[in-house]
XYZ file of C-alpha atoms in Angstrom:
579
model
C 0.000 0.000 0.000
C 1.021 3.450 -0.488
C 2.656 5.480 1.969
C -0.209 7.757 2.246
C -2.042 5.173 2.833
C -0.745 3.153 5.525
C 0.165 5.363 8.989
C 2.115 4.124 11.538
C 0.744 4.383 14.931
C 1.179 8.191 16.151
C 0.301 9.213 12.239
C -2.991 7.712 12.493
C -3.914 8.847 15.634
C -3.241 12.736 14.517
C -5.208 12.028 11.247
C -8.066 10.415 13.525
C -7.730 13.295 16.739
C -7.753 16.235 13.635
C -11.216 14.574 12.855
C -12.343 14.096 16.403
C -11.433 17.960 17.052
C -13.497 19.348 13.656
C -16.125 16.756 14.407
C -16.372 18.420 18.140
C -16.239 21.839 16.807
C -18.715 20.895 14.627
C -20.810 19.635 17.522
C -20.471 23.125 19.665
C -22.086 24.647 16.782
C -24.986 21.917 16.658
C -25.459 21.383 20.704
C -25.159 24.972 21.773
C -27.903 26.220 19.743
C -29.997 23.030 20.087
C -29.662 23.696 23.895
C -31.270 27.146 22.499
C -33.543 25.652 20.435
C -35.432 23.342 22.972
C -33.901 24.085 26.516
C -32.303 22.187 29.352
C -35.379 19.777 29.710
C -35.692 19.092 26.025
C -31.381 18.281 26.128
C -32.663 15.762 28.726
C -35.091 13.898 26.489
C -32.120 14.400 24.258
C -29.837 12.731 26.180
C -32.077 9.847 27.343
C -32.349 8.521 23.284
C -28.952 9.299 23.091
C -27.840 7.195 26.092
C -29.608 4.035 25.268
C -28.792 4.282 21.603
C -25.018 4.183 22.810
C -26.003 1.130 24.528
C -27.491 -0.863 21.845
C -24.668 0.493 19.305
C -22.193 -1.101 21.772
C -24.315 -4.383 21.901
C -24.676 -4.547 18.177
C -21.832 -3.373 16.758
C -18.635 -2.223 19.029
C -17.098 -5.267 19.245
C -17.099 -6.289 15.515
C -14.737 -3.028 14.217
C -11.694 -3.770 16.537
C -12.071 -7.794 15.830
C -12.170 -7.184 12.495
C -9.807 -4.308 12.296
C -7.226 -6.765 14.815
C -7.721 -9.661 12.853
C -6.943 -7.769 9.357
C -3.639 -6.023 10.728
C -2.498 -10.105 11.925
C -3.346 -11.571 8.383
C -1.731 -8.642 6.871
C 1.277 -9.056 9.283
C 1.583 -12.514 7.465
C 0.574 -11.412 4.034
C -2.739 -13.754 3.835
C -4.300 -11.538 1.273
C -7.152 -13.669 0.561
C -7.791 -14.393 4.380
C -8.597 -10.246 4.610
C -10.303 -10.114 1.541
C -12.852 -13.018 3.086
C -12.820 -11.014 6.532
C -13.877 -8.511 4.912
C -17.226 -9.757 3.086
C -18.072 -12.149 5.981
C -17.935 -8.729 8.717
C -19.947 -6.712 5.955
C -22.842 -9.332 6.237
C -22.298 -10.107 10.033
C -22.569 -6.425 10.684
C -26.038 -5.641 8.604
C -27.333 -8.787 10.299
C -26.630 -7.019 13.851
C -27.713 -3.700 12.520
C -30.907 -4.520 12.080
C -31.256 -6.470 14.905
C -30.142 -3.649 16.964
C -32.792 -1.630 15.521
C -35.624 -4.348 16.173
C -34.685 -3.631 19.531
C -34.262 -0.771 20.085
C -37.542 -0.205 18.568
C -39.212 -2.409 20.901
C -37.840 -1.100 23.791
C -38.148 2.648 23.591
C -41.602 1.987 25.597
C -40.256 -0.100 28.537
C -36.659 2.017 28.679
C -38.849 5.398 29.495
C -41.083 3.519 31.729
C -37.958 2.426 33.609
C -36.037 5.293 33.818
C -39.624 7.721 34.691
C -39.131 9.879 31.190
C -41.987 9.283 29.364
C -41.384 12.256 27.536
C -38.378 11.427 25.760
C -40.262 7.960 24.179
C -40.634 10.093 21.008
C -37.046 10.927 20.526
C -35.592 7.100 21.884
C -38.137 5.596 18.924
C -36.823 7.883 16.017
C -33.319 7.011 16.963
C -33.959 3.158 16.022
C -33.168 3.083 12.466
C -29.174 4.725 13.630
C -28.250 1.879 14.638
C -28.474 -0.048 11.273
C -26.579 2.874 9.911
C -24.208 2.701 12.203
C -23.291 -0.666 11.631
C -22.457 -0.531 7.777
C -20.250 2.522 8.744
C -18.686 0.931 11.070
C -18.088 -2.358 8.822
C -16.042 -0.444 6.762
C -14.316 1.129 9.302
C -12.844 -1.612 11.353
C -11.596 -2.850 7.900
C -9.829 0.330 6.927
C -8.698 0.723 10.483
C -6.719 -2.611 10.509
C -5.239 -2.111 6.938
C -3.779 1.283 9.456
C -5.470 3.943 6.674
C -7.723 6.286 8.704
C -8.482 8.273 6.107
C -11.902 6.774 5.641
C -12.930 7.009 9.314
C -11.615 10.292 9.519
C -13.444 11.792 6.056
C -16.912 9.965 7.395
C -17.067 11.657 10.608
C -16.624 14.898 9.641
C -19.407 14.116 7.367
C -21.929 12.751 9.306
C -21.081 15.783 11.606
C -22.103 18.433 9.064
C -25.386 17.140 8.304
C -25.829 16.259 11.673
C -25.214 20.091 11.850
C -27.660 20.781 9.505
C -30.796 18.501 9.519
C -30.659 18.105 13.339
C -31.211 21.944 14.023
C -33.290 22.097 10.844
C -35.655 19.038 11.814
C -35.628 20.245 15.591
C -36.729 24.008 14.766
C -38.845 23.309 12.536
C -40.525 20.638 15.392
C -40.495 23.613 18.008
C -42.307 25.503 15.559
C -45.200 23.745 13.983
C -46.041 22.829 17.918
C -46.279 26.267 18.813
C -48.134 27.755 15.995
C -50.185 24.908 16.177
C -51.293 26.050 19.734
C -51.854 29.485 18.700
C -54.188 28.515 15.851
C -56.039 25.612 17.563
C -54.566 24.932 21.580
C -53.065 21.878 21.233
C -49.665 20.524 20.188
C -49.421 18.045 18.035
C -52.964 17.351 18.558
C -52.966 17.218 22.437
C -54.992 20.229 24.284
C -52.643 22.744 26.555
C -54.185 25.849 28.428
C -51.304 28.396 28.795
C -48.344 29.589 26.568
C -46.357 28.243 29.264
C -47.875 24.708 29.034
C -47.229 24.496 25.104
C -43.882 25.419 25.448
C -43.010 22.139 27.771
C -45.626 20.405 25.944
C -43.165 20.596 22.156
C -40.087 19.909 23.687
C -40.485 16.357 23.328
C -40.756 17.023 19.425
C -38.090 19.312 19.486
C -36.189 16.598 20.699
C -37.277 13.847 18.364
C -36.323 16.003 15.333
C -32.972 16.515 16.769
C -32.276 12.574 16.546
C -33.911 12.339 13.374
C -31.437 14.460 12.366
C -28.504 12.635 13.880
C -30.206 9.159 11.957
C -29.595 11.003 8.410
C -26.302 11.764 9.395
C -25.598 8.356 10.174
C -27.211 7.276 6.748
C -24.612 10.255 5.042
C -21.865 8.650 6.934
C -22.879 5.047 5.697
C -22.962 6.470 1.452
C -19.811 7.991 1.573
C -17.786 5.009 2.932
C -19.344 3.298 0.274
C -18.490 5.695 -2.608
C -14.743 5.513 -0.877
C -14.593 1.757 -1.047
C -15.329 1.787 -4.605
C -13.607 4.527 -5.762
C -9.880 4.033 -3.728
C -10.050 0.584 -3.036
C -8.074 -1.373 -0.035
C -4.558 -1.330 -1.994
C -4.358 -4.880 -1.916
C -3.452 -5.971 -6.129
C -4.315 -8.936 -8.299
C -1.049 -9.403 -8.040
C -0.827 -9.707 -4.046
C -3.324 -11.821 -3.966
C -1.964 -14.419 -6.739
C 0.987 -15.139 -4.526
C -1.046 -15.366 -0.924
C -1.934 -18.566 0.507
C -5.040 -19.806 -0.112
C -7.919 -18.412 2.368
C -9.472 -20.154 5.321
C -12.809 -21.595 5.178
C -15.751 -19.448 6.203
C -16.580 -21.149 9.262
C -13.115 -20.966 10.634
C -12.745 -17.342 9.753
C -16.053 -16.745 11.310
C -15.583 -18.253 14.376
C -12.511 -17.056 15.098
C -14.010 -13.124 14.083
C -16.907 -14.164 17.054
C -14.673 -15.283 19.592
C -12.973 -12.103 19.272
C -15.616 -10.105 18.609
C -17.821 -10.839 21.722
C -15.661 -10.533 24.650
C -15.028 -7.002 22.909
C -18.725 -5.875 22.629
C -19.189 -7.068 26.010
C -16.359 -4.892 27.246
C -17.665 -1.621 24.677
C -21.513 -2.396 26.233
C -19.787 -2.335 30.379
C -17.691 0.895 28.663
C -21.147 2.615 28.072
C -22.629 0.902 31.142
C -21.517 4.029 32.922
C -23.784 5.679 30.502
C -26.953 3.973 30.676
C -26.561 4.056 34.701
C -26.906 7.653 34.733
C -29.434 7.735 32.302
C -31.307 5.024 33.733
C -30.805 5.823 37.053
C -30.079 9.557 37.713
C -33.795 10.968 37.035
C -35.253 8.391 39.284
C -32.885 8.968 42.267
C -33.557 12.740 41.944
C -37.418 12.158 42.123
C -36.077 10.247 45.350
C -34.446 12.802 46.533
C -37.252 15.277 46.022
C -39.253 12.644 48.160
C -37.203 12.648 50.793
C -36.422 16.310 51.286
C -37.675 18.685 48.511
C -37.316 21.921 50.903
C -33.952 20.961 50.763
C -32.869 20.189 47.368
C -35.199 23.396 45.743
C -33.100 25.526 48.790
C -30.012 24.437 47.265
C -31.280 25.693 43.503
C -33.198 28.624 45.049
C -32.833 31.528 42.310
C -31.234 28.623 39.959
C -34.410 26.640 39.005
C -37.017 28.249 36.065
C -39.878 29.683 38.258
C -42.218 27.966 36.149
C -40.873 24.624 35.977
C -43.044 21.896 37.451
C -41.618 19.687 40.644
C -42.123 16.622 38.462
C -39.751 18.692 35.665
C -37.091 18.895 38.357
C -35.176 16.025 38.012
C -35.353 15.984 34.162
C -33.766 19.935 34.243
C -30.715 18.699 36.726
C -30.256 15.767 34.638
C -29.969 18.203 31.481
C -27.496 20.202 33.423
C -25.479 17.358 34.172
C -24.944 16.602 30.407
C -24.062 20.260 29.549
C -20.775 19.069 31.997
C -20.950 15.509 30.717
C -20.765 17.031 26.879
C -17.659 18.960 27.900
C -16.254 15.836 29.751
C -16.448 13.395 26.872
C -14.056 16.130 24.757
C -10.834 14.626 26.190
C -11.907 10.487 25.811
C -13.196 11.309 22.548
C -9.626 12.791 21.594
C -7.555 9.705 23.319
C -9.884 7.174 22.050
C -8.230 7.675 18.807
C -4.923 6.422 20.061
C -6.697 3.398 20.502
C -7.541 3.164 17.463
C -4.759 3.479 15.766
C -2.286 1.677 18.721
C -4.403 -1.714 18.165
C -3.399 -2.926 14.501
C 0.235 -1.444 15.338
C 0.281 -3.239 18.896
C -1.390 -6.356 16.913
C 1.299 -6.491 14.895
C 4.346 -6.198 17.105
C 2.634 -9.013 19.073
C 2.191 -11.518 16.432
C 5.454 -10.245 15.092
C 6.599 -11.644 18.926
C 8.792 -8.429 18.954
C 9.103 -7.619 22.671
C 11.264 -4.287 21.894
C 8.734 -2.882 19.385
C 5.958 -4.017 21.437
C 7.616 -2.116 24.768
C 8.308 0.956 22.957
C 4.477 1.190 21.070
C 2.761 0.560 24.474
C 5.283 3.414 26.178
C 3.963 5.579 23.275
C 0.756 5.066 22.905
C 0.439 5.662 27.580
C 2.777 8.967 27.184
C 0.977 10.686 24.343
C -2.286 9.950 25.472
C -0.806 11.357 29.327
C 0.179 14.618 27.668
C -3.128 15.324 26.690
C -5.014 14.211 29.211
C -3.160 15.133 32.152
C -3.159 18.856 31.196
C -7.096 18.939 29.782
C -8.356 17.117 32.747
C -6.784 19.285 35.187
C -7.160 22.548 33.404
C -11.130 21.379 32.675
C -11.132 21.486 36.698
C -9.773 24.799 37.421
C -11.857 26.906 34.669
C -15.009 23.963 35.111
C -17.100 27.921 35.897
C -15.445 30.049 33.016
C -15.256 27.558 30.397
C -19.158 26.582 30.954
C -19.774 30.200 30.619
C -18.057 30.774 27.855
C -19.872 27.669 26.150
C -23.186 28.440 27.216
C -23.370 31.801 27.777
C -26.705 32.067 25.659
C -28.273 30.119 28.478
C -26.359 30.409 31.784
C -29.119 30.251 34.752
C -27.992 26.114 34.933
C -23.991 26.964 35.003
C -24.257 27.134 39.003
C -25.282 23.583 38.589
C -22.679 22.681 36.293
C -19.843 23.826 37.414
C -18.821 21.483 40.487
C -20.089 18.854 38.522
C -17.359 19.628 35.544
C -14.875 19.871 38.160
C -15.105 16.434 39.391
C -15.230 15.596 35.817
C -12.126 17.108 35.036
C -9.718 14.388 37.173
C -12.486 11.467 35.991
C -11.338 12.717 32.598
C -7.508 11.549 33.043
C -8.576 8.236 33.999
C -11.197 7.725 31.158
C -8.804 9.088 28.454
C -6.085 6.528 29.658
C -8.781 3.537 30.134
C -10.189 3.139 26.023
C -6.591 3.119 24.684
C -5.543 0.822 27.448
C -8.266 -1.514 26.684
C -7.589 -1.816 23.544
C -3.731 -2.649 23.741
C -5.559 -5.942 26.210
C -7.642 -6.874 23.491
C -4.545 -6.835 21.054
C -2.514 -8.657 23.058
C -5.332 -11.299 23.368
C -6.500 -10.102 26.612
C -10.063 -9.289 25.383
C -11.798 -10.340 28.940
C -10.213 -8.041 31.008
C -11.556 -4.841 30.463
C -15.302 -6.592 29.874
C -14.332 -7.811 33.997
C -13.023 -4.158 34.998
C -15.488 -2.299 33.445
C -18.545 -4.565 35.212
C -16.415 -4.208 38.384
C -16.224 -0.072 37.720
C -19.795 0.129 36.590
C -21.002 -1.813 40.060
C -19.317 0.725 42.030
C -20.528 3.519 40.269
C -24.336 2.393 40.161
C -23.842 2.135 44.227
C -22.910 5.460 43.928
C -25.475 6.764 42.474
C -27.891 4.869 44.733
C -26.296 6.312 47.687
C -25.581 9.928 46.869
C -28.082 10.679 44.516
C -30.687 10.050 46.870
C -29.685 12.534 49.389
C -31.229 15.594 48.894
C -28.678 18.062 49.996
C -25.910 16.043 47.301
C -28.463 14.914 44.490
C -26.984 15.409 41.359
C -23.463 16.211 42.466
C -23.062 13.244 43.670
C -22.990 11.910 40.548
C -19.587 12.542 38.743
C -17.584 11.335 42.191
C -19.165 7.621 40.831
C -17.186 8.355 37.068
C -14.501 9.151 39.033
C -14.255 6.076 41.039
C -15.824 4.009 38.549
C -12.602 4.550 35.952
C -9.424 5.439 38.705
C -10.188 1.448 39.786
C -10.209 0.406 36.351
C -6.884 2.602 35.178
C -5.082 1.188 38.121
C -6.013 -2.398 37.464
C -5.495 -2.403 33.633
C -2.492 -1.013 33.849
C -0.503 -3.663 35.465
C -2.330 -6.741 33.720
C -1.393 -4.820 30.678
C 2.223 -4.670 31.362
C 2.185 -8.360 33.219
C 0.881 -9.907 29.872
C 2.750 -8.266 27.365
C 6.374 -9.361 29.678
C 7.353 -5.720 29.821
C 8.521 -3.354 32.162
C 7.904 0.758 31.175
C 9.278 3.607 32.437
C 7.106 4.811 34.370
C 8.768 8.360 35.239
C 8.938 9.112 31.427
C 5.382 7.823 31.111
C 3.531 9.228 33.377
C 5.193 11.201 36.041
C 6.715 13.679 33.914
C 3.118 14.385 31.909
C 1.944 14.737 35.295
C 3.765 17.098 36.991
C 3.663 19.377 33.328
C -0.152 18.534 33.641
C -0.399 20.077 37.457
C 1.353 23.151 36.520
C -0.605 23.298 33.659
C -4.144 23.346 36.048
C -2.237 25.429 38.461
C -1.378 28.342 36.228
C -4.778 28.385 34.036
C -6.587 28.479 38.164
C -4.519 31.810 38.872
C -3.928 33.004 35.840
C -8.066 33.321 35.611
C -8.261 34.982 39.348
C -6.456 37.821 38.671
C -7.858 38.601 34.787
C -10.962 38.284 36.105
C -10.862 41.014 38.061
C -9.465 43.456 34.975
C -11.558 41.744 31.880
C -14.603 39.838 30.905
C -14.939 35.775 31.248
C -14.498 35.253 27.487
C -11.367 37.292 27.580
C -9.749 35.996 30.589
C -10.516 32.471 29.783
C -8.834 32.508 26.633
C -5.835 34.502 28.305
C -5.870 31.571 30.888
C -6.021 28.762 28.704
C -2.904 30.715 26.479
C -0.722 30.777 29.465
C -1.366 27.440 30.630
C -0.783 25.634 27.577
C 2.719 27.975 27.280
C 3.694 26.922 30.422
C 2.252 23.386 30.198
C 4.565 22.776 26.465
C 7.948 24.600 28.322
C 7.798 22.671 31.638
C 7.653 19.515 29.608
C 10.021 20.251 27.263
C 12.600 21.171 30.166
C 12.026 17.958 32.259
C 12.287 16.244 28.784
C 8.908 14.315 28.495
C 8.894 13.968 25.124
C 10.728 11.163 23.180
C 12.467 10.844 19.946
C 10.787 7.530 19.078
C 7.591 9.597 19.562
C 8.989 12.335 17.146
C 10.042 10.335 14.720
C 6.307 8.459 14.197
C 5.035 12.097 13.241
C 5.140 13.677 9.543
C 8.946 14.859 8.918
C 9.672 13.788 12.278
C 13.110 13.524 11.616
C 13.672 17.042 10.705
C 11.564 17.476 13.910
C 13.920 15.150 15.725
C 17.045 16.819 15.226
C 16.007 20.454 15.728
C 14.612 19.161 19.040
C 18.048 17.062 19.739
C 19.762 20.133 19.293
C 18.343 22.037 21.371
C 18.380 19.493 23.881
C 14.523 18.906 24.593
C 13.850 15.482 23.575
C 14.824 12.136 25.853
């Protein structure tokens, strides 16, 4: 294949983490005005789809990519052409069987799921969602495949995408939901054919649709995403020639290849549906512990929001609103996971390799890699996400800021859970290319236990209610990181250095937070929050990049995986600021 083509392991990840960041900018433009569009209890109906349909996806589909995308990079490792030829058409049919299965389901359980988690309001929106999931799937086929042949091109060119006319037909569909409702009630009093008797009434009454046409939105995405993989497959190809695949070895029968795709493939979605366990706990579970809550001590918990809460919001809205406010902090959470995951990504076909390659050097030094870049990002995010949780929430939603009080502590706690999550996905899937594909399905059922007690027990308490849920994430993926860390290591007969791994990220990372906390207290006092939050963020990134180029964190090996790196190297080996 061509060297544009095929990335090594750091390559891929910046080509997949360039997407991730577009794709996210792309979503601030989409969430911010959708949040606009149909409010903080409409982003919880919102959410609730959103959180099951990351469930079933997991169920359905998670698993297959990374078997398929591991078991391509080992075939191609041996150069058994025809073997990832056959992988390929076997996972395309495997994957619109579980599509549409996943869709069955998730059509027939929108009903029961609301029920369950007391939302009946967001049945509309978890119903229109359904048909994703097939979508999903094909995409997803195709990426797993490209993935393991180490181009991320495709991925990278579908998300973006999917992200613009998610952009596009989710705030179309959604407005244009919000509106019909409402003019609706002026011409006739009802919405959508049910009766309301006040303004006020009609406006909580279209949320729900407002809602829905979000999602529907997000389904034609998916769809988008889907045709242009599809158009990229036939139009570039895999790079594998005739010629290739006249001198391969003959390919494996069906049932072997299949069975050997399964056994892979399950443990995986089993780990990817405990991964988003965390998810469907708190959408499951959060709402009804606040009602809970409100049962137990409402005087307290609306004393805690007094002057916070919408005047007219009904006590049965109340745990729907906090819930929305907790995933305005969840959305900015899942920024720094959604940037590491892509290590991941890219560090399983490369890990793959130097495992069945039985390289123990290569193996040592990807692992090291893939642990120190993923450290320097998240060490200095997650800490600098907790000192500006207030600022940066402002800055985001300052169109809507009467929930931010609610927010903020929340982000705060979510700013340390964010080191551990970032480190956990790319960690997991080194295990699972090393053949360890149990052990993160155990850890993450272990994590998820202790963060569904959590929630039970904090929750519940009026005077904590909703804050008490990000201290569960927290706990939930610090066990796991500390676990998975040593099995990893233990498994693959290594030893890293852990100074240059993680300690040196660290104390950068600490500095980082540090300097972005006081930088903010004393702009504040002179400018405006937009101003001195981007002045903060400046000077702790400055001082973030110079404290870890001093104590020499970074690493030629690393340097050299990047575009030009050697030019890179050498400037940096002059100046003395590479280990």
């Amino acid at each position: 294949m061509s060297a544009k083509q095929k990335q090594n392991f750091l390559h891929g990840a910046l080509i997949l983490m360039s997407a991730t960041v577009i794709v996210k900018i792309i979503g601030y433009f989409f969430k911010v005005p959708l949040k606009g569009i149909i409010g903080v209890s409409g982003f919880g109906y919102f959410n609730a789809a959103y959180g099951l349909f990351n469930t079933l996806y997991a169920l359905s589909v998670a698993g297959m990519p990374i078997a398929v995308s591991r078991m391509v990079a080992q075939n191609m490792q041996q150069g058994r052409y025809r073997d990832v030829r056959k992988i390929k058409r076997l996972s395309t049919v495997s994957f619109l069987c579980t599509g549409l299965l996943g869709t069955l389901l998730m059509f027939a359980g929108a009903g029961p799921y609301v029920r369950f988690a007391e939302n009946p309001n967001a049945f509309l929106a978890v119903f229109v969602m359904a048909p994703a999931i097939f979508f999903v799937c094909v995409s997803s086929s195709y990426r797993g495949y490209y993935e393991g042949l180490r181009n991320m091109y495709p991925t990278a060119w579908s998300q973006i995408s999917e992200a613009l006319v998610k952009l596009a037909c989710g705030l179309l569909f959604s407005s244009a939901a919000v509106r019909l409702g409402l003019e609706e009630y002026e011409r006739f009093g009802r919405v959508f054919g049910t009766a309301v008797e006040t303004s006020s009434q009609a406006q909580l009454a279209v949320l729900p649709y407002g809602a829905a046409g979000a999602i529907l939105g997000i389904v034609v995405s998916t769809a988008a995403g889907s045709l242009f993989l599809w158009i990229y497959s036939r139009c570039k190809g895999d790079g594998i020639s005739r010629q290739m695949l006249e001198h391969a070895a003959p390919a494996r029968g069906s049932k072997e290849i299949l069975k050997q795709l399964w056994t892979i493939a399950i443990p995986i979605c089993l780990g990817a549906l405990a991964l988003n366990i965390t998810t469907l706990i708190d959408v499951s579970s959060l709402t009804n512990r606040l009602s809970t809550a409100l049962e137990r001590g409402s005087e307290v918990l609306l004393s805690m929001y007094d002057g916070i809460l919408p005047t007219n919001t009904p006590q049965d809205e109340i745990p729907n609103y906090l819930f929305g406010a907790y995933n305005m902090s969840v959305t900015l959470f899942n920024l720094i996971p959604a940037l590491t995951t892509t290590f991941g990504v890219s560090a399983l076909p490369a890990v793959t390799a130097a495992w069945a390659a039985r390289s123990k050097s290569l193996l040592r030094r990807n692992i090291e890699s893939v642990w120190r870049v993923t450290s320097m990002i998240a060490f200095p995010a997650g800490f600098g996400i907790c000192a500006l949780a207030e600022p940066i929430l402002t800055l985001v939603y300052q169109a809507d800021p009467a929930s931010i009080p609610i927010a903020a502590p929340i982000l705060r706690v979510l700013g340390l859970a964010a080191v551990f999550v970032a480190l956990s996905s790319p960690t997991n899937s080194m295990l699972q290319a090393v053949g360890k594909v149990n052990v993160p399905v155990k850890l993450m059922l272990l994590g998820g236990f202790l963060k569904l007690a959590v929630n039970f027990v904090l929750v519940p308490i009026p005077a904590v209610n909703i804050q008490g849920a990000p201290y569960g994430t927290l706990l939930c993926y610090g066990l796991i990181v500390c676990i998975s860390i040593p099995v990893l290591c233990r498994t693959a007969g290594i030893r890293i250095r852990f100074t240059k791994v993680f300690l040196k990220p660290l104390f950068a990372g600490v500095l980082c937070g540090v300097t972005a906390w006081a930088s903010y207290g004393l702009l504040s006092n002179l400018a405006g929050n937009t101003v001195s939050t981007a002045i903060s963020i400046l000077l702790a990134g400055a001082v973030y990049v110079i404290v870890l180029f001093l104590v020499r964190g970074i690493v030629k090996y690393d340097v050299l995986m990047l575009p030009k790196g050697e030019k890179i190297a050498k400037l940096l080996e002059k100046c003395r600021l590479i280990g």
